[in-house]
């Protein structure tokens, strides 16, 4: 090859490496019109949210949809861990917003608003989250009351003692009477223990009330905010409430939204030079040093401490006990908390009984723990019934046998579990299946065990992970457990990662299936908050399969990107793959350099 040809080839390689992001950005602009989502026309059959309910009089509801696009994107160069020698190109989604609003006048009004998950258009917009923003109109009675309060306050405020008259409140004064409710859609498969995640259909019945803030000797001496009981505890100046919802393949995602406005319930906040005091309608008062102020919502026990203290109801005593035990609103007092918990439990408050039982179990007080379990069982609590049955049987899990008096208790427990199984209680069926599955159990019956596990999972798919784990870890039987792994992995992203890990072991290896579940984990894991160690390992495992082509096609570019992601996550925990990932990235970079610079 001539020297001119060599120079031309070198120039071409460098040009390809340095200008690819510029060309991609140019082609994006050239071929995509990038219409905002409010100019699209999604199909009437598109998967969508449907909001229905009744809007109170003199209010405005705004529904705002925030969409992102993986088609219309922008490019960004990133340097993992500050390593400028190994940059990689990140693709960031673009966004668009769709707004819908409706008002009411003198009367409450039913409403129906829809919002498509797929906004369509050239950018194929996808809904990321949405906001319901409720605002009180100037004609609402609360506004009229607030105007009067502000006029009165401004007349007497120490800040306004000059000869100049106070400015009267007007309907256009900003009282901040709005409340944002954010709903974030999450695909089925997130971790089951995420307490923010709710299933659809969803019913929201927020109770809104005004919080009036008096601030003498400040530039803004009078403010009003609208709060809701969706935030059981909040900071004084925060207002957004977030609710994650889990959806799957249903066409219509239904949400009932029926807000209530409490015109007669008002929380007053006084900002003084040395402290801030919060006054609730029943006379309950808290004082805070200057800084963060806790607001307890309408219906929250801390907001009605005076009412609870005067009550003789078992439930109220338990709520009072919780306040003293937590030590947030009042100074922590465990002695008082235990006193009120016991009084509530003796009054047959189930939550207090469960608290007493857990405390006794933790302290090793076997008889006391059993006493409270029996009281809970008599009240119909299924968890307590199952625990009382489990106790005489648990020795079997350790590979031992009951004898004498313990054997009589075991036989009685087995009779009780049969009663619950005949009643169709899923947890009881699953428990029976476990003792039928264990080879050393006196109740061993593999055929019956498999049938009962299937019955329990059909009744409650959440039990699938227990069935899968029992067969795989206790019995080392992957073949029988696989049907349960499939069900559990569909429901829970953490289980999907666990299942993929099993599918990559030598004795159970199925790279094609592993790729399917790992793709699900890496595509949804970050959005759904899966643990960083689990997500990092999944990135590395999938990258390894894409790198070698095992179980599917070879995809070196995706493999490189996933290796990079796994390395970034690896910094926050101990792992066994970071060195391997770095070595493979280095090898890939070396190969890329060799291709371009060899002559």
XYZ file of C-alpha atoms in Angstrom:
599
model
C 0.000 0.000 0.000
C 1.409 3.437 -0.947
C 2.190 5.995 1.744
C -0.671 8.182 0.397
C -3.088 5.259 0.755
C -1.840 4.634 4.279
C -2.395 8.270 5.243
C -5.866 8.183 3.691
C -6.786 4.998 5.647
C -5.474 6.478 8.916
C -7.435 9.685 8.293
C -10.580 7.700 7.560
C -10.322 5.713 10.828
C -9.740 8.833 12.901
C -12.586 10.599 11.135
C -14.946 7.712 11.830
C -14.032 7.671 15.523
C -14.237 11.436 16.093
C -17.256 12.368 14.017
C -19.711 9.540 14.625
C -21.610 11.428 17.356
C -21.785 14.527 15.141
C -23.181 12.511 12.221
C -25.690 10.680 14.434
C -26.890 14.005 15.862
C -27.178 15.459 12.339
C -29.097 12.437 11.021
C -31.458 12.642 14.007
C -32.274 16.251 13.115
C -32.517 15.473 9.432
C -34.966 12.553 9.547
C -37.053 13.231 12.679
C -39.534 16.070 13.051
C -39.630 15.527 16.842
C -43.225 16.665 17.270
C -44.158 17.270 20.929
C -46.523 14.754 22.439
C -49.516 17.119 22.411
C -49.453 17.042 18.594
C -49.653 13.250 18.324
C -52.756 11.183 17.683
C -52.433 7.923 19.671
C -54.777 5.099 18.772
C -58.058 4.818 20.691
C -57.020 1.282 21.615
C -53.655 2.417 23.027
C -52.811 1.443 26.591
C -53.830 4.391 28.733
C -54.574 5.790 32.176
C -58.214 6.611 32.849
C -58.893 9.013 35.729
C -62.434 9.212 37.054
C -63.977 10.758 40.129
C -65.746 13.827 41.421
C -64.114 17.233 41.573
C -65.238 19.496 44.475
C -66.879 22.851 43.762
C -64.673 25.877 43.003
C -61.573 23.840 42.141
C -59.353 23.275 39.140
C -57.710 19.959 38.281
C -54.746 19.850 35.923
C -53.465 16.526 34.576
C -49.889 16.791 33.293
C -48.191 13.928 31.456
C -44.401 13.871 31.177
C -43.177 11.824 28.211
C -39.726 10.704 27.113
C -38.469 9.327 23.823
C -35.735 6.797 23.119
C -36.114 7.558 19.398
C -35.554 11.317 19.595
C -32.335 11.482 21.608
C -29.223 13.487 22.244
C -25.683 12.203 22.592
C -23.274 12.816 25.439
C -19.685 11.690 25.977
C -19.009 10.252 29.454
C -15.784 9.300 31.200
C -16.370 6.501 33.766
C -14.543 7.212 37.031
C -12.869 10.193 35.340
C -10.971 7.913 32.981
C -10.467 10.172 29.938
C -8.697 7.381 28.064
C -11.842 5.230 27.952
C -14.809 7.440 27.116
C -18.134 6.054 25.971
C -21.086 7.671 24.256
C -24.302 7.854 26.347
C -27.680 8.272 24.709
C -30.108 10.509 26.629
C -33.824 10.628 25.959
C -35.648 13.811 24.984
C -38.862 14.861 26.752
C -42.252 16.428 26.074
C -45.269 17.498 28.157
C -49.033 17.137 27.673
C -51.437 19.216 29.829
C -55.197 18.851 30.367
C -57.319 20.851 32.832
C -60.912 21.287 33.961
C -62.720 23.614 36.394
C -65.844 23.460 38.546
C -68.140 26.276 39.645
C -70.746 26.170 42.416
C -71.252 22.406 42.329
C -69.111 19.288 42.444
C -68.667 17.679 39.032
C -67.849 14.122 37.883
C -64.874 13.968 35.535
C -63.098 11.568 33.213
C -59.586 12.242 31.895
C -57.394 9.881 29.877
C -53.671 9.819 29.235
C -52.003 7.358 26.836
C -48.865 5.505 27.926
C -47.600 5.599 24.347
C -47.839 9.141 22.997
C -46.974 7.969 19.479
C -45.722 10.446 16.891
C -42.379 10.465 15.123
C -40.603 10.236 18.472
C -42.674 7.325 19.853
C -43.226 9.171 23.129
C -43.535 7.003 26.266
C -45.179 8.195 29.496
C -42.639 8.442 32.325
C -44.779 9.989 35.046
C -47.779 12.239 35.495
C -49.010 14.902 37.896
C -52.467 15.652 39.278
C -52.445 19.259 40.465
C -55.503 20.399 42.421
C -55.956 24.164 42.845
C -58.633 26.102 44.730
C -60.189 28.829 42.609
C -60.581 32.377 44.057
C -64.317 31.717 44.444
C -63.713 28.857 46.930
C -64.804 29.591 50.560
C -61.285 28.875 51.816
C -59.974 31.706 49.643
C -62.587 34.047 51.065
C -61.670 33.012 54.600
C -57.969 33.390 53.853
C -58.528 36.901 52.452
C -60.277 37.906 55.662
C -57.521 36.351 57.792
C -54.838 38.122 55.823
C -56.590 41.490 56.077
C -56.930 41.032 59.830
C -53.372 39.833 60.263
C -51.804 42.590 58.183
C -53.680 45.203 60.228
C -52.195 43.900 63.499
C -48.800 42.583 62.346
C -45.847 44.124 64.208
C -44.276 44.650 60.820
C -47.016 47.102 59.828
C -47.212 49.568 62.709
C -46.318 52.648 60.690
C -48.834 55.310 59.687
C -49.068 53.706 56.240
C -52.248 51.562 55.991
C -51.918 47.835 55.292
C -52.597 46.609 51.781
C -55.778 44.564 51.662
C -55.715 41.028 50.345
C -57.036 40.545 46.841
C -58.272 37.469 44.946
C -54.993 37.537 43.019
C -52.726 37.207 46.043
C -50.643 34.060 45.843
C -51.801 31.818 48.646
C -50.163 28.711 47.099
C -53.382 26.748 47.383
C -52.352 23.842 45.189
C -51.186 20.295 45.794
C -49.180 18.185 43.360
C -49.731 14.442 43.280
C -47.189 12.592 41.151
C -48.011 9.116 39.824
C -45.150 7.100 38.395
C -46.043 4.029 36.311
C -43.828 1.012 36.955
C -43.881 -2.188 34.900
C -44.801 -5.388 36.714
C -41.669 -7.079 37.974
C -40.480 -4.612 40.593
C -39.578 -5.797 44.062
C -42.623 -6.745 46.106
C -41.359 -5.062 49.266
C -41.325 -1.572 47.747
C -43.900 0.093 49.964
C -44.481 2.987 47.567
C -45.692 0.681 44.795
C -49.439 0.062 44.463
C -51.352 -2.177 42.079
C -54.018 -0.959 39.697
C -56.875 -0.097 39.816
C -55.940 2.588 42.336
C -58.285 4.606 44.527
C -57.090 7.959 45.879
C -59.277 9.908 48.302
C -57.087 12.756 49.530
C -58.383 15.142 52.179
C -57.064 18.678 51.616
C -56.853 21.364 54.295
C -55.185 24.778 54.592
C -52.055 25.478 56.601
C -51.870 29.185 57.524
C -48.345 30.456 58.218
C -47.933 33.681 60.209
C -44.441 35.177 60.079
C -44.122 38.492 61.985
C -41.149 40.682 61.141
C -40.478 39.086 57.772
C -40.910 40.187 54.177
C -43.681 37.587 53.674
C -45.669 37.740 56.909
C -48.625 35.671 55.694
C -48.732 32.480 53.621
C -51.211 29.680 53.046
C -50.466 26.229 51.674
C -52.832 23.413 50.797
C -51.810 20.066 52.320
C -53.319 16.598 52.038
C -53.454 13.514 54.219
C -51.622 11.568 51.482
C -48.542 12.946 53.204
C -48.922 11.578 56.729
C -45.874 13.587 57.796
C -44.308 16.376 55.788
C -42.039 19.365 55.979
C -43.686 22.751 56.255
C -42.827 23.914 52.761
C -43.028 20.625 50.855
C -46.136 19.743 48.884
C -45.488 16.974 46.331
C -46.800 13.471 47.024
C -45.478 10.562 44.944
C -47.332 7.306 44.292
C -45.817 4.538 42.181
C -48.289 2.214 40.457
C -47.590 -1.223 39.037
C -49.137 -2.194 35.713
C -48.811 -5.055 33.266
C -50.629 -5.662 29.958
C -54.102 -4.334 30.750
C -55.436 -1.839 28.198
C -56.966 0.625 30.679
C -55.146 1.615 33.874
C -57.906 2.927 36.122
C -57.391 5.490 38.871
C -60.226 6.805 41.034
C -59.508 10.326 42.296
C -62.049 11.809 44.726
C -60.540 14.749 46.621
C -62.259 16.307 49.633
C -61.693 19.883 50.833
C -61.940 20.578 54.581
C -62.958 24.214 54.823
C -63.387 24.050 58.620
C -60.086 22.316 59.411
C -57.138 24.692 59.618
C -53.593 24.255 60.928
C -51.931 27.462 62.168
C -48.174 27.976 62.167
C -46.523 30.887 64.058
C -42.941 31.729 63.191
C -41.355 33.470 66.197
C -37.767 34.722 66.558
C -36.723 31.755 68.734
C -39.075 28.986 67.675
C -41.923 27.910 65.424
C -45.185 26.636 66.912
C -47.797 24.511 65.148
C -51.419 24.506 66.381
C -53.931 21.794 65.380
C -57.723 22.182 65.585
C -58.177 20.029 68.727
C -55.704 22.207 70.657
C -52.643 20.022 70.140
C -49.499 22.167 69.902
C -45.863 21.467 69.083
C -42.865 23.772 69.221
C -39.783 23.475 67.056
C -36.486 25.349 66.973
C -36.047 27.523 63.910
C -35.560 25.206 60.952
C -37.439 22.130 59.795
C -41.013 21.880 61.005
C -43.003 18.635 60.953
C -46.623 18.792 59.849
C -48.874 15.880 60.774
C -51.743 15.416 58.352
C -55.440 15.427 59.077
C -56.292 12.085 60.709
C -52.679 11.409 61.734
C -52.476 10.523 65.457
C -49.883 13.218 66.190
C -52.284 15.890 64.918
C -54.861 14.980 67.594
C -52.752 14.218 70.661
C -55.194 15.997 73.015
C -58.119 13.941 71.673
C -56.246 10.632 72.052
C -55.115 11.458 75.605
C -58.727 11.943 76.700
C -60.022 8.767 75.005
C -60.651 5.338 76.601
C -60.823 3.423 73.282
C -58.311 0.600 72.775
C -57.362 1.882 69.310
C -56.673 5.386 70.640
C -54.459 4.000 73.420
C -52.465 2.110 70.796
C -52.071 5.260 68.679
C -50.868 7.117 71.763
C -48.417 4.292 72.485
C -47.016 4.573 68.955
C -46.375 8.296 69.466
C -44.431 7.718 72.692
C -42.513 4.767 71.204
C -41.479 6.657 68.051
C -40.323 9.757 69.907
C -40.879 12.104 66.959
C -43.710 14.363 68.084
C -43.000 13.888 71.807
C -39.913 12.834 73.723
C -39.450 9.070 73.492
C -40.858 7.332 76.566
C -40.751 3.535 76.305
C -42.324 2.988 79.725
C -45.426 4.989 78.796
C -45.514 3.350 75.365
C -45.521 -0.172 76.855
C -48.251 0.823 79.328
C -50.542 2.092 76.559
C -49.721 -0.853 74.264
C -50.689 -3.337 76.998
C -53.937 -1.497 77.767
C -54.800 -1.473 74.049
C -53.918 -5.168 73.674
C -56.028 -6.159 76.687
C -58.838 -4.242 74.953
C -58.467 -6.599 71.928
C -56.738 -4.149 69.580
C -55.109 -6.570 67.122
C -52.191 -4.304 66.164
C -51.314 -3.801 69.831
C -51.571 -7.576 70.427
C -49.147 -8.191 67.557
C -46.762 -5.602 68.996
C -46.859 -7.235 72.423
C -46.253 -10.652 70.868
C -43.268 -9.472 68.823
C -41.722 -7.822 71.887
C -42.157 -10.999 73.938
C -40.676 -13.152 71.150
C -37.688 -10.806 70.825
C -37.083 -10.983 74.574
C -37.302 -14.795 74.527
C -40.458 -14.850 76.665
C -41.952 -17.986 75.117
C -45.095 -18.233 77.235
C -45.953 -14.544 76.843
C -45.389 -14.752 73.099
C -47.713 -17.753 72.866
C -50.325 -16.026 75.052
C -50.537 -13.079 72.645
C -50.531 -15.365 69.595
C -53.508 -17.238 71.011
C -55.368 -13.965 71.620
C -54.690 -12.859 68.053
C -55.807 -16.255 66.714
C -59.071 -16.035 68.663
C -59.698 -12.700 66.934
C -59.373 -14.529 63.588
C -55.842 -13.434 62.673
C -54.591 -15.964 60.084
C -50.922 -15.104 60.583
C -51.205 -16.014 64.273
C -53.065 -19.253 63.489
C -50.344 -20.332 61.063
C -47.576 -19.461 63.516
C -49.200 -21.567 66.247
C -49.398 -24.467 63.775
C -45.824 -23.991 62.577
C -44.177 -24.099 66.008
C -44.724 -27.848 66.736
C -43.718 -28.690 63.135
C -40.518 -26.664 62.798
C -38.365 -29.357 64.399
C -38.962 -31.399 61.221
C -37.118 -28.737 59.180
C -34.026 -29.513 61.260
C -34.247 -33.189 60.331
C -35.466 -34.345 63.744
C -38.614 -36.059 65.023
C -41.006 -35.068 67.778
C -41.571 -37.546 70.601
C -43.940 -37.949 73.544
C -45.830 -34.744 74.396
C -44.235 -32.844 71.495
C -45.523 -35.522 69.096
C -49.084 -34.993 70.357
C -48.735 -31.255 69.715
C -47.433 -32.022 66.225
C -50.380 -34.305 65.413
C -52.823 -31.658 66.630
C -51.039 -29.009 64.516
C -51.259 -31.245 61.424
C -55.007 -31.651 62.021
C -55.370 -27.868 62.266
C -53.427 -27.276 59.058
C -55.729 -29.748 57.287
C -58.734 -27.694 58.441
C -57.231 -24.518 56.949
C -56.260 -26.348 53.739
C -59.849 -27.564 53.362
C -60.922 -23.925 53.786
C -58.658 -23.002 50.865
C -56.171 -20.804 52.780
C -53.226 -20.407 50.331
C -50.544 -19.986 53.011
C -51.716 -23.149 54.777
C -51.642 -25.104 51.503
C -48.074 -23.876 50.875
C -47.042 -24.855 54.417
C -48.477 -28.338 54.006
C -46.658 -28.706 50.670
C -43.321 -27.930 52.342
C -43.655 -30.728 54.891
C -44.866 -33.106 52.186
C -41.873 -32.242 49.986
C -39.102 -32.835 52.544
C -37.775 -36.423 52.072
C -37.173 -36.912 55.822
C -40.601 -35.600 56.880
C -43.112 -38.082 58.372
C -45.646 -36.484 55.997
C -43.509 -36.902 52.862
C -45.562 -37.266 49.673
C -43.838 -35.735 46.626
C -46.890 -36.008 44.367
C -49.174 -34.311 46.912
C -46.497 -31.657 47.581
C -46.289 -30.643 43.934
C -50.086 -30.540 43.623
C -50.427 -28.417 46.768
C -47.701 -25.991 45.691
C -49.549 -25.539 42.418
C -52.830 -24.924 44.255
C -51.232 -22.353 46.558
C -49.594 -20.483 43.687
C -52.814 -20.489 41.661
C -54.605 -18.933 44.643
C -51.789 -16.482 45.427
C -48.945 -16.041 42.879
C -46.910 -14.273 45.565
C -46.246 -17.752 47.019
C -44.438 -18.860 43.847
C -41.030 -17.786 45.131
C -41.458 -19.913 48.268
C -42.365 -22.947 46.137
C -39.415 -22.355 43.803
C -36.964 -21.851 46.665
C -38.159 -24.915 48.586
C -37.715 -27.225 45.615
C -34.427 -25.754 44.446
C -32.596 -25.074 47.718
C -34.092 -27.697 50.042
C -34.562 -30.530 47.560
C -31.995 -29.508 44.903
C -34.659 -30.245 42.295
C -34.459 -27.601 39.573
C -36.769 -29.403 37.147
C -39.759 -29.333 39.516
C -39.032 -25.796 40.689
C -38.753 -24.219 37.244
C -42.476 -23.613 36.700
C -42.547 -21.651 39.967
C -39.395 -19.678 39.114
C -41.112 -18.544 35.901
C -44.153 -17.202 37.783
C -42.110 -15.583 40.541
C -39.665 -13.961 38.104
C -42.535 -12.389 36.158
C -43.750 -10.716 39.346
C -40.502 -9.695 41.017
C -37.414 -8.220 39.359
C -35.138 -9.407 42.171
C -36.368 -12.987 41.636
C -35.783 -12.566 37.884
C -32.125 -11.786 38.641
C -31.917 -14.765 41.029
C -33.482 -17.053 38.401
C -31.048 -15.823 35.712
C -28.154 -16.550 38.068
C -29.391 -20.141 38.469
C -29.777 -20.476 34.692
C -26.082 -19.621 34.286
C -24.836 -22.328 36.667
C -23.152 -25.348 34.996
C -25.763 -27.932 36.019
C -28.792 -25.788 35.061
C -27.312 -23.679 32.263
C -29.734 -22.219 29.730
C -28.106 -19.125 28.239
C -31.046 -18.300 25.984
C -33.496 -18.104 28.899
C -30.916 -16.315 31.050
C -30.608 -13.603 28.404
C -34.378 -13.055 28.441
C -34.504 -12.504 32.210
C -31.297 -10.442 32.324
C -32.668 -8.175 29.583
C -35.703 -7.579 31.808
C -33.543 -6.819 34.842
C -31.227 -4.337 33.087
C -34.069 -2.588 31.245
C -36.242 -2.094 34.334
C -33.834 -2.357 37.249
C -32.682 1.253 37.472
C -36.221 2.604 37.076
C -37.589 0.288 39.737
C -34.792 0.787 42.246
C -33.353 -2.720 42.374
C -30.250 -3.032 44.562
C -27.066 -1.818 42.906
C -25.181 -5.061 43.567
C -27.916 -7.118 41.883
C -28.168 -4.721 38.931
C -24.386 -4.489 38.489
C -24.035 -8.269 38.404
C -26.900 -8.535 35.889
C -25.173 -5.985 33.604
C -21.968 -8.030 33.722
C -23.729 -11.369 33.133
C -25.679 -10.046 30.151
C -22.578 -8.342 28.741
C -20.715 -11.662 28.915
C -23.449 -13.439 26.940
C -23.637 -10.670 24.336
C -19.848 -10.656 24.087
C -19.586 -14.365 23.271
C -22.943 -14.791 21.514
C -23.976 -17.643 23.824
C -27.746 -18.070 23.788
C -28.215 -15.589 20.928
C -26.441 -13.172 18.642
C -23.074 -11.507 19.244
C -23.606 -7.809 20.102
C -20.221 -6.275 20.917
C -21.368 -2.639 21.199
C -24.122 -3.437 23.717
C -21.728 -5.727 25.566
C -19.199 -2.892 25.899
C -21.871 -0.476 27.181
C -23.095 -3.030 29.746
C -19.541 -3.758 30.894
C -19.133 -0.016 31.471
C -22.400 0.135 33.451
C -21.334 -2.820 35.603
C -17.989 -1.156 36.355
C -19.715 2.079 37.441
C -22.037 0.186 39.800
C -19.213 -2.018 41.128
C -17.644 0.943 42.939
C -20.322 0.865 45.660
C -20.043 -2.774 46.819
C -17.733 -5.781 47.031
C -17.981 -7.976 43.951
C -16.216 -10.659 41.954
C -16.675 -9.292 38.441
C -15.202 -5.757 38.291
C -11.686 -6.925 37.345
C -13.093 -9.194 34.632
C -15.253 -6.406 33.220
C -12.312 -3.991 33.113
C -10.150 -6.595 31.386
C -12.776 -7.175 28.712
C -13.280 -3.442 28.140
C -9.511 -3.035 27.811
C -9.390 -5.942 25.346
C -12.227 -4.441 23.294
C -10.552 -1.012 23.218
C -7.258 -2.606 22.206
C -8.953 -4.491 19.381
C -10.713 -1.310 18.164
C -7.425 0.591 18.170
C -5.647 -2.237 16.348
C -8.255 -2.321 13.564
C -7.958 1.406 12.875
C -4.229 1.897 13.222
C -2.851 -1.254 11.587
C -1.469 -0.655 8.104
